[in-house]
Short mmCIF file of C-alpha atoms and ligand atoms in Angstrom, two decimals:
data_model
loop_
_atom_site.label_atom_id
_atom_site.label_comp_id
_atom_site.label_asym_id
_atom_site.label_seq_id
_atom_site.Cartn_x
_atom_site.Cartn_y
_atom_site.Cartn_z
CA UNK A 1246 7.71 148.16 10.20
CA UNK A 1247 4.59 149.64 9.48
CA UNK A 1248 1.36 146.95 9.67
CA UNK A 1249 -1.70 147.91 6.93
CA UNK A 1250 -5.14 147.29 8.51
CA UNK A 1251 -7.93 147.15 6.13
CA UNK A 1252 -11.17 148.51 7.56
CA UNK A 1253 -14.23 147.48 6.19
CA UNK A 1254 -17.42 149.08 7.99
CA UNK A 1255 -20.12 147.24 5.87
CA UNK A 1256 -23.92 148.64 6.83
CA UNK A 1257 -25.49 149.72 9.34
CA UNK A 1258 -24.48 150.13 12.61
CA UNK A 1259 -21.04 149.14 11.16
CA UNK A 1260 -19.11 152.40 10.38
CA UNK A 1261 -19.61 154.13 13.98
CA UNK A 1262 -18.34 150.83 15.30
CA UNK A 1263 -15.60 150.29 13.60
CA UNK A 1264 -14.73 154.14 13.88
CA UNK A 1265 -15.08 153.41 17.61
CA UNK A 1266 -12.54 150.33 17.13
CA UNK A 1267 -9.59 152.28 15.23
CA UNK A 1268 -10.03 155.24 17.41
CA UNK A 1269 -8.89 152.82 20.42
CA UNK A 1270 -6.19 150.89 17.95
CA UNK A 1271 -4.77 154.36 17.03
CA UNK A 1272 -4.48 155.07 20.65
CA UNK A 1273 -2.92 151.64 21.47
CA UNK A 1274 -0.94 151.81 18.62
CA UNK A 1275 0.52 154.90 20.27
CA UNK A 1276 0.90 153.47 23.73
CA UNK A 1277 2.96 150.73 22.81
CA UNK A 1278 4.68 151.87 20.11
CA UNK A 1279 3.40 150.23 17.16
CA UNK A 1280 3.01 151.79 13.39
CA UNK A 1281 -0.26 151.25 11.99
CA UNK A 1282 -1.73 151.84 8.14
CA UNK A 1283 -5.62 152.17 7.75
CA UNK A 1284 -6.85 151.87 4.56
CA UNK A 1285 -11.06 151.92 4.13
CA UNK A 1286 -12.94 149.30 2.03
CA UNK A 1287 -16.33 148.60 0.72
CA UNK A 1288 -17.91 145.03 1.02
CA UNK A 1289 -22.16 144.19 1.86
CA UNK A 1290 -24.85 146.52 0.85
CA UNK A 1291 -22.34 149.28 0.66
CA UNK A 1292 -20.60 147.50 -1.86
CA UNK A 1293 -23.85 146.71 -3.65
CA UNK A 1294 -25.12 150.71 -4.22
CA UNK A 1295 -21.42 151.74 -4.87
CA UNK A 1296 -20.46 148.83 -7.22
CA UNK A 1297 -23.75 146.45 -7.59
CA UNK A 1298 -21.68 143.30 -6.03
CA UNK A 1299 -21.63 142.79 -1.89
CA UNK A 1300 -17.76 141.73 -2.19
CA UNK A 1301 -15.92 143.91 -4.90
CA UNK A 1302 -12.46 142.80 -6.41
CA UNK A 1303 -10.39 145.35 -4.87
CA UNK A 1304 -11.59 145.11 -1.42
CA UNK A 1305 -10.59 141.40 -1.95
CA UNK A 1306 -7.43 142.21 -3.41
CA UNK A 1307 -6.82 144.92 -0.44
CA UNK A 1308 -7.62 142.41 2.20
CA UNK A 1309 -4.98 139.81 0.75
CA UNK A 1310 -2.66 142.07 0.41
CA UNK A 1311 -3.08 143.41 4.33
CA UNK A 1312 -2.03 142.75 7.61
CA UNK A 1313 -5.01 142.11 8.72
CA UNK A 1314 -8.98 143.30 8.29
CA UNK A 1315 -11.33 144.74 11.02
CA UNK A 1316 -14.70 144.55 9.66
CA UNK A 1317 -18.08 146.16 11.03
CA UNK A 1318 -21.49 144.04 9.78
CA UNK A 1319 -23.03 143.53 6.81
CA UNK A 1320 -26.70 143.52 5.38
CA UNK A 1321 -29.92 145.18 5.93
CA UNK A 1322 -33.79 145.65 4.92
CA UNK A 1323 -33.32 147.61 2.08
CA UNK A 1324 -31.50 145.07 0.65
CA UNK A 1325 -33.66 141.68 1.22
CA UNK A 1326 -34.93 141.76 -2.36
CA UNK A 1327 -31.27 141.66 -4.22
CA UNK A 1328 -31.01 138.39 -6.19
CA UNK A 1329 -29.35 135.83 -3.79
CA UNK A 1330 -26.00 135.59 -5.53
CA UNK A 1331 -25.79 139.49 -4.54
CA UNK A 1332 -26.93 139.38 -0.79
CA UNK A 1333 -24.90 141.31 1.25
CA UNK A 1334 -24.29 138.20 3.38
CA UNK A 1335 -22.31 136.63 0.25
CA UNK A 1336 -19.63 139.66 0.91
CA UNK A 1337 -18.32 137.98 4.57
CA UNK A 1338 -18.50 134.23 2.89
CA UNK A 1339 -16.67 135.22 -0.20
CA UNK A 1340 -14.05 137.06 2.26
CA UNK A 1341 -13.88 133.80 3.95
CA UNK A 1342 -13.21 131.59 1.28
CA UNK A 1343 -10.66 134.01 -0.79
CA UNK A 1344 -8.87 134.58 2.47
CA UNK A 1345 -9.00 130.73 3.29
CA UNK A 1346 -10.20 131.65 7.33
CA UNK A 1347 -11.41 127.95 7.59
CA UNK A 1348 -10.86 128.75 11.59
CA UNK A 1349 -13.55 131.03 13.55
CA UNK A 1350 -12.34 131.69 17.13
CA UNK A 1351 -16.01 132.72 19.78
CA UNK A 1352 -14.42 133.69 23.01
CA UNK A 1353 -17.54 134.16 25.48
CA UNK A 1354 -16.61 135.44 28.83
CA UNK A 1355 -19.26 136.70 31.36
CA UNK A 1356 -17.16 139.14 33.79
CA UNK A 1357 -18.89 138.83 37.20
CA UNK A 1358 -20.05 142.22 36.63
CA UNK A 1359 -21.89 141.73 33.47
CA UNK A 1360 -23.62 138.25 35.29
CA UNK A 1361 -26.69 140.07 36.48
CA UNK A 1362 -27.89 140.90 32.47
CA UNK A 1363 -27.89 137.50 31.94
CA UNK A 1364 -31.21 135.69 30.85
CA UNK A 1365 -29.97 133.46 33.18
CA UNK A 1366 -29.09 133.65 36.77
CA UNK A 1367 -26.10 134.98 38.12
CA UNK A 1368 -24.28 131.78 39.68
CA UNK A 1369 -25.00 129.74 36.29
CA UNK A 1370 -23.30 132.53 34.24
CA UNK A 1371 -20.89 134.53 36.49
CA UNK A 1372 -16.83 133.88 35.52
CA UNK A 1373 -17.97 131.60 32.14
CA UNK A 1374 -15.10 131.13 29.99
CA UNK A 1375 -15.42 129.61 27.02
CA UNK A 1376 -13.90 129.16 23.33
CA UNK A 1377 -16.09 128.32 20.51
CA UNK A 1378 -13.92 127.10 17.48
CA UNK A 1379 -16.07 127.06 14.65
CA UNK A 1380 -15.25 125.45 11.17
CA UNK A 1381 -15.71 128.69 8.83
CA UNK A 1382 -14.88 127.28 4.71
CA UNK A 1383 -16.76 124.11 4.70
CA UNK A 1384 -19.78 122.59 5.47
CA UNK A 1385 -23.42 123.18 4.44
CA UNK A 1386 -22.51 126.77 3.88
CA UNK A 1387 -20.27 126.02 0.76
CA UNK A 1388 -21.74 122.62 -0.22
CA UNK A 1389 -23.85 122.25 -3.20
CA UNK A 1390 -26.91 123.85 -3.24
CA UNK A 1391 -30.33 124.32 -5.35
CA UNK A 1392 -32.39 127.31 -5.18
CA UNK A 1393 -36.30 126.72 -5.05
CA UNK A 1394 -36.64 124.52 -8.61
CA UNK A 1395 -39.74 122.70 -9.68
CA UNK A 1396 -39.62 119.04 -9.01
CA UNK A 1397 -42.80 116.42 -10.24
CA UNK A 1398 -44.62 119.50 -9.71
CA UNK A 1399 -43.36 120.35 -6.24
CA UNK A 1400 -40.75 123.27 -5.53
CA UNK A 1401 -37.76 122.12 -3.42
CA UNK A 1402 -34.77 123.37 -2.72
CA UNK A 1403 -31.58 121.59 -0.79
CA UNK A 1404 -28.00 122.51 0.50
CA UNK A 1405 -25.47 119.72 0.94
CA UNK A 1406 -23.34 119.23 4.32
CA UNK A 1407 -20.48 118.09 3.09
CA UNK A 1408 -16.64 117.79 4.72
CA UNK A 1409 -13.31 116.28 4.72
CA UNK A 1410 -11.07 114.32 6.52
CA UNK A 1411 -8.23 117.34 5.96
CA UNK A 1412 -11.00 119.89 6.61
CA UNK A 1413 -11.75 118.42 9.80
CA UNK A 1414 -8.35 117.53 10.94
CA UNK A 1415 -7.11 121.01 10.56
CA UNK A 1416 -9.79 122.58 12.58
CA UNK A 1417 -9.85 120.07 15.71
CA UNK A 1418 -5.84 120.35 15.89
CA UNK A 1419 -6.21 124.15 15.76
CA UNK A 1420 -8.91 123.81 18.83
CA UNK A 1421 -6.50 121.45 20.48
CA UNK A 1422 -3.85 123.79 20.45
CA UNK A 1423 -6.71 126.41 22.07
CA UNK A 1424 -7.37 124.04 24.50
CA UNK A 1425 -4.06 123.09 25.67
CA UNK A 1426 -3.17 126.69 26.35
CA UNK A 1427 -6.58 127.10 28.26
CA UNK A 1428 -7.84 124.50 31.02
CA UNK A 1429 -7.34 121.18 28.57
CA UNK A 1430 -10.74 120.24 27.98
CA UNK A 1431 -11.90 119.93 24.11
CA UNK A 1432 -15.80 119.02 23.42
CA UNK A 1433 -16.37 118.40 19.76
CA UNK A 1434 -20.30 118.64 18.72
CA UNK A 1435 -21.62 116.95 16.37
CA UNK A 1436 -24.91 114.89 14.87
CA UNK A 1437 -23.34 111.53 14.46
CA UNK A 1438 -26.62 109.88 15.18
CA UNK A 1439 -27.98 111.07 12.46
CA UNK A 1440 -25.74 112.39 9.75
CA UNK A 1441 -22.95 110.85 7.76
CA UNK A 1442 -20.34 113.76 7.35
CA UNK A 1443 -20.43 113.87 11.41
CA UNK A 1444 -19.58 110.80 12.00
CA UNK A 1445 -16.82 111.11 9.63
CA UNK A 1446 -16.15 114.59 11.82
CA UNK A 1447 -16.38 112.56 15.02
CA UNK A 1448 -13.86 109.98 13.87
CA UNK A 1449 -11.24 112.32 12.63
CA UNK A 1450 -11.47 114.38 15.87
CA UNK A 1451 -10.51 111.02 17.54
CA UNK A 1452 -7.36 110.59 15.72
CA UNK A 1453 -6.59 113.77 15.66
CA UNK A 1454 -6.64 114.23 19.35
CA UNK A 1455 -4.44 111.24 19.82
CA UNK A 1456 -1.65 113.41 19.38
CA UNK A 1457 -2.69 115.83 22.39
CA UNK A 1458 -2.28 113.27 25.09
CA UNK A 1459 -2.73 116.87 27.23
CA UNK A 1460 -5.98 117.42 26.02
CA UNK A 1461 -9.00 115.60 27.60
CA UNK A 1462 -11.58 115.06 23.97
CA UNK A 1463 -15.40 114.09 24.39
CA UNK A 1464 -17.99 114.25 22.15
CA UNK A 1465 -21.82 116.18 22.55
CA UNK A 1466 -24.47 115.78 20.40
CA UNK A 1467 -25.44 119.46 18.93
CA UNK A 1468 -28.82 119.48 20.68
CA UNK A 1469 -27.69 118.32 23.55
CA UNK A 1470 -25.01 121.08 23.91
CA UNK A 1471 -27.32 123.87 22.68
CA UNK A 1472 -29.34 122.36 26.54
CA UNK A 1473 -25.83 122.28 28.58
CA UNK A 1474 -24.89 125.82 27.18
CA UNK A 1475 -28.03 126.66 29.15
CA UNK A 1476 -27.86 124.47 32.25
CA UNK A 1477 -24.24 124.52 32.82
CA UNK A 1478 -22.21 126.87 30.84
CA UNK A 1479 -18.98 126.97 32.76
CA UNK A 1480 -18.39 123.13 32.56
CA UNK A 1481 -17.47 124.18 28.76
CA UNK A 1482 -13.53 125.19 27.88
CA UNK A 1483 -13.34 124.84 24.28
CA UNK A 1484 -16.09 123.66 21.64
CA UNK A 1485 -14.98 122.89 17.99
CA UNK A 1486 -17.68 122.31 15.52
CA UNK A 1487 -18.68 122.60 12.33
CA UNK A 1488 -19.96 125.85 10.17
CA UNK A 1489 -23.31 125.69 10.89
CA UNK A 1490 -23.59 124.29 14.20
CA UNK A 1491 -20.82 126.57 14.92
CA UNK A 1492 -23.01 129.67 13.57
CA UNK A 1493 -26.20 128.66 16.14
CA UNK A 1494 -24.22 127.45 19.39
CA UNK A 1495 -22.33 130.51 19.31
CA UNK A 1496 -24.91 133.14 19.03
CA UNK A 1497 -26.67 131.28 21.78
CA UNK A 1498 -23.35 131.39 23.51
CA UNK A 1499 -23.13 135.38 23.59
CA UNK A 1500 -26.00 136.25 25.09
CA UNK A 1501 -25.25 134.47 28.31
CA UNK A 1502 -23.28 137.86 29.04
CA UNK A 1503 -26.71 139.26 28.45
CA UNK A 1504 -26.25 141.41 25.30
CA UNK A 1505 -24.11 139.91 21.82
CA UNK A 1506 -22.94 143.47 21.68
CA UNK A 1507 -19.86 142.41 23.50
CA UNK A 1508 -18.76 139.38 21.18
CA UNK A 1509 -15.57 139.85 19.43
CA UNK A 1510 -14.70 136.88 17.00
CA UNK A 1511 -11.30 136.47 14.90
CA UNK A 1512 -11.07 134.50 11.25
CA UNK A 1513 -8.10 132.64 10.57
CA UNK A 1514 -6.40 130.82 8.12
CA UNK A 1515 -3.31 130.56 6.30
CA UNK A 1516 -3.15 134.40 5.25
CA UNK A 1517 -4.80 137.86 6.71
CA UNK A 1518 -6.79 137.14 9.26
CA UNK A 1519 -10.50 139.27 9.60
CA UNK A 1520 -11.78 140.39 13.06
CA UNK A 1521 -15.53 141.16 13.52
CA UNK A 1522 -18.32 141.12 16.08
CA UNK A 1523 -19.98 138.49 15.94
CA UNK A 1524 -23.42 140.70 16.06
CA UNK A 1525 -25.21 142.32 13.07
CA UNK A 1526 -25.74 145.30 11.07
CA UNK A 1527 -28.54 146.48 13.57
CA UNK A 1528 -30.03 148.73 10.87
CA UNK A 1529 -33.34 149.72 14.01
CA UNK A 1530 -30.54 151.57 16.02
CA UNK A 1531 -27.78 152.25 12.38
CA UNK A 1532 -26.93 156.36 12.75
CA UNK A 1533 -27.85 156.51 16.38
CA UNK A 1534 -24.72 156.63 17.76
CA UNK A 1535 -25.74 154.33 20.53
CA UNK A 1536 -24.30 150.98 19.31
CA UNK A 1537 -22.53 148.96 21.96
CA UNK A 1538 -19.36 149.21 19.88
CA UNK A 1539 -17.13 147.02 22.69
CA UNK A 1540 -17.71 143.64 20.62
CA UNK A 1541 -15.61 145.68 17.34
CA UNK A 1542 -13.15 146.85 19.85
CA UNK A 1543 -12.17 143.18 21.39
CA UNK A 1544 -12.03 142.36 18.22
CA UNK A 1545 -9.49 144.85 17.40
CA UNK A 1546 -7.95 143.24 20.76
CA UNK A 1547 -7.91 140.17 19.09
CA UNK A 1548 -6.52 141.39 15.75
CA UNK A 1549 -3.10 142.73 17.76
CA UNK A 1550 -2.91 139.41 19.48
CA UNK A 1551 -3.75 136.89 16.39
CA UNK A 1552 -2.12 138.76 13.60
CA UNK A 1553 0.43 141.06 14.46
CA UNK A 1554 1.68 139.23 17.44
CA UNK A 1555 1.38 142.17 20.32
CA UNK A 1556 -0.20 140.35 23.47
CA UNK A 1557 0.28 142.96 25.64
CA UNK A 1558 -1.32 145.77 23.63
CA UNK A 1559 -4.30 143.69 22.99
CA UNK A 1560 -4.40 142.60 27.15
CA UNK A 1561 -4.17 146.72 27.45
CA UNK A 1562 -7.48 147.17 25.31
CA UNK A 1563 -8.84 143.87 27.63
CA UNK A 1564 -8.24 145.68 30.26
CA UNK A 1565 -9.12 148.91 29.79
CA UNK A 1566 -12.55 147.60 28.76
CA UNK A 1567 -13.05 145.50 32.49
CA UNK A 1568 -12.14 148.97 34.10
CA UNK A 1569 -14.73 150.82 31.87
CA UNK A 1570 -17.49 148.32 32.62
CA UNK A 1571 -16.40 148.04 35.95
CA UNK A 1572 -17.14 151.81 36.84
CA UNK A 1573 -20.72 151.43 35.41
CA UNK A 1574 -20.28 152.66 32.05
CA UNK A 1575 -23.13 151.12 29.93
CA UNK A 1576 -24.43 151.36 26.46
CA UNK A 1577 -28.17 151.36 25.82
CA UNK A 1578 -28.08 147.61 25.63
CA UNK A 1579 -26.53 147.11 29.03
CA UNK A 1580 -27.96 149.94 30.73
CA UNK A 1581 -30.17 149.95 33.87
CA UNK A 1582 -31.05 152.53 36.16
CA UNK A 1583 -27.99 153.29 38.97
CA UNK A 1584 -25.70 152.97 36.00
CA UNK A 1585 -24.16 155.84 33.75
CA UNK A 1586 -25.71 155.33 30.00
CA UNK A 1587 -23.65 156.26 27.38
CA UNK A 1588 -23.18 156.64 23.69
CA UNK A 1589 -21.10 154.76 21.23
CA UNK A 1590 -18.69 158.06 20.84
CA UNK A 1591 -18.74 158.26 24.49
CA UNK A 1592 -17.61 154.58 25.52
CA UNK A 1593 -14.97 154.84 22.91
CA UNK A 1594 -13.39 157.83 24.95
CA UNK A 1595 -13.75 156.15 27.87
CA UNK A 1596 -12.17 153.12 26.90
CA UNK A 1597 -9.39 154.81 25.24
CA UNK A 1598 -8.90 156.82 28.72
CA UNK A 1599 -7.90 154.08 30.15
CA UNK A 1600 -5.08 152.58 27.98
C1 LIG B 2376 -21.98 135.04 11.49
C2 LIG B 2376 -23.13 135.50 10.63
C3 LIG B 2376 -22.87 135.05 9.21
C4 LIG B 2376 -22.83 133.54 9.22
C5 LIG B 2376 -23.88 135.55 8.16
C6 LIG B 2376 -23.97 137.06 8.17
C7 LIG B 2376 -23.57 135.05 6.79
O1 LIG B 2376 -24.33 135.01 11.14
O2 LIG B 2376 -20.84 135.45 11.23
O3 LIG B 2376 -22.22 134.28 12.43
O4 LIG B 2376 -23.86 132.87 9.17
O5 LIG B 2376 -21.72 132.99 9.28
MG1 LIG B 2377 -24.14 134.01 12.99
#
């Protein structure tokens, strides 16, 4: 049966990486014998020129009713002066919350042969594995908020941090189920020193976990882990946190490979699950055609695994990116001399070459 993928390529750099993505789905699609639909939709600053709202109704509506959604990036300059219930940004939350993808998956692996781009050195970063589960409907991000407002003559502004018991229960057990597929090991961050809704989080990941006697739980204060990320990366398996602190450690996370141009991330919930890099619009390099387009192209790796079940078509795209990188194929990002430089088109081919 034929599986509809809605593709969204959003601004900027995103429609030559998301071009780059379904040229290598197409060809894995053909390679292992799968049928897939494509079907193009509007959502960010796209959205806002076409339709004058980042997230219209029938992108929505085409997202529920798909398989699943590969999206590109959204925002950009030219739009930093839209009101701020039109941002662009308000396109990938609303797609969150009307698909219900409470559950962000952050896989950050270094390959040895990526290690020397690291900011840090090799031996910290070389073979890292780890799994950032990050809570993706809740938190400060959807709490209450206030835009600037005049108070006793000051202007202030606040956003509430706010979760639940079910909120958090539903995420941790979805990292211990990660975890207990992986090496066992669960850290759940937090700010329980300080704030109220994570010591709520830090209690409900406690009972939670008591029903994965397999899976070893501790606790890390968030700025504590944003220092271990740094000094000792590969002691990490799987992180679960919260929206926010979910949004920082993992960005920090991705460039221990040395460029966030590799990042895929999947969004999942209870119905279509969205697949994006976890980079952004990059509208300095948008129209280039030299956008590392590898982080859209695990994601479309991670689309065949999480929503239409094929593991080893998405291992084939996997692998066929280790053998690209492996030759000494680089984008401008990753590029140093000795190396062969190429363009977004060009790493595309390459890739698909080798599935
Ligand atoms: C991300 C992005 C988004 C977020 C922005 C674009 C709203 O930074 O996916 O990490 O903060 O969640
Ligand atoms: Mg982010």
């Amino acid at each position: 049966m034929s599986k509809k993928i809605v593709v969204i390529p959003g601004d900027g750099i995103g429609a030559e990486i998301t071009a780059a993505a379904a040229q290598i789905l197409k060809k894995t699609a053909r390679k292992y014998d799968l049928e897939l639909e494509f079907d193009t939709h509007h959502a960010g600053g796209a959205a806002i020129d076409l339709y004058g709202v980042p997230l219209p109704d029938s992108t929505v509506e085409a997202a529920r009713q798909a398989d699943a959604v590969l999206l590109g990036a959204v925002g950009g300059p030219k739009w930093d002066q839209v009101a701020p219930d039109i941002r662009p940004e308000k396109a990938i939350l609303g797609l969150r919350k009307a698909l219900g993808l409470y559950a962000n998956l952050r896989p950050v692996r270094v390959p040895a042969s990526l290690a020397e781009y690291s900011p840090l050195k090799p031996e910290i970063v070389s073979d890292i594995d780890v799994l950032i589960v990050r809570e993706l409907t809740g938190g400060i991000y959807f709490g209450e908020k206030c835009e600037a407002t005049l108070c006793d003559g000051v202007e202030k502004a606040w956003d509430v941090e706010i979760y639940s018991v079910p909120e958090v229960s539903r995420i941790v057990a979805l990292a211990c189920q990660a975890a207990r597929q992986r090496r066992g090991k669960l850290v759940s961050v937090d700010k329980a020193n300080v704030l109220a809704s994570s010591r709520l989080w830090r209690r409900t990941a406690n009972l939670v976990a008591q029903e994965y006697s397999d899976v070893a739980l501790s606790h890390m204060y968030v700025d504590n882990c944003a220092m271990q990320l740094a000094l000792a990366p590969k002691n990490f398996d799987v992180i679960v946190t919260s929206n926010l602190f979910g949004d920082i450690l993992s960005d920090e996370a991705a460039v221990l490979g040395g460029s966030i141009g590799m990042m895929p991330s999947a969004s999942l919930g209870d119905g279509t699950g969205l697949f994006e890099p976890i980079h952004g619009s990059a509208p300095d390099i948008a129209g280039q055609g030299i956008a590392n387009p590898i982080g859209t192209i695990l994601s479309a790796a991670m689309l065949l695994r999480h929503s239409l079940g094929e593991e080893s078509a998405a291992a084939g795209i996997e692998q066929a990116v280790d053998q690209v990188l492996a030759k000494g194929y680089r984008t401008a990002d990753l590029y140093r001399s000795g190396l062969i430089r190429t363009t977004t088109a060009e790493m595309a081919q390459l890739i698909e070459q080798h599935i």
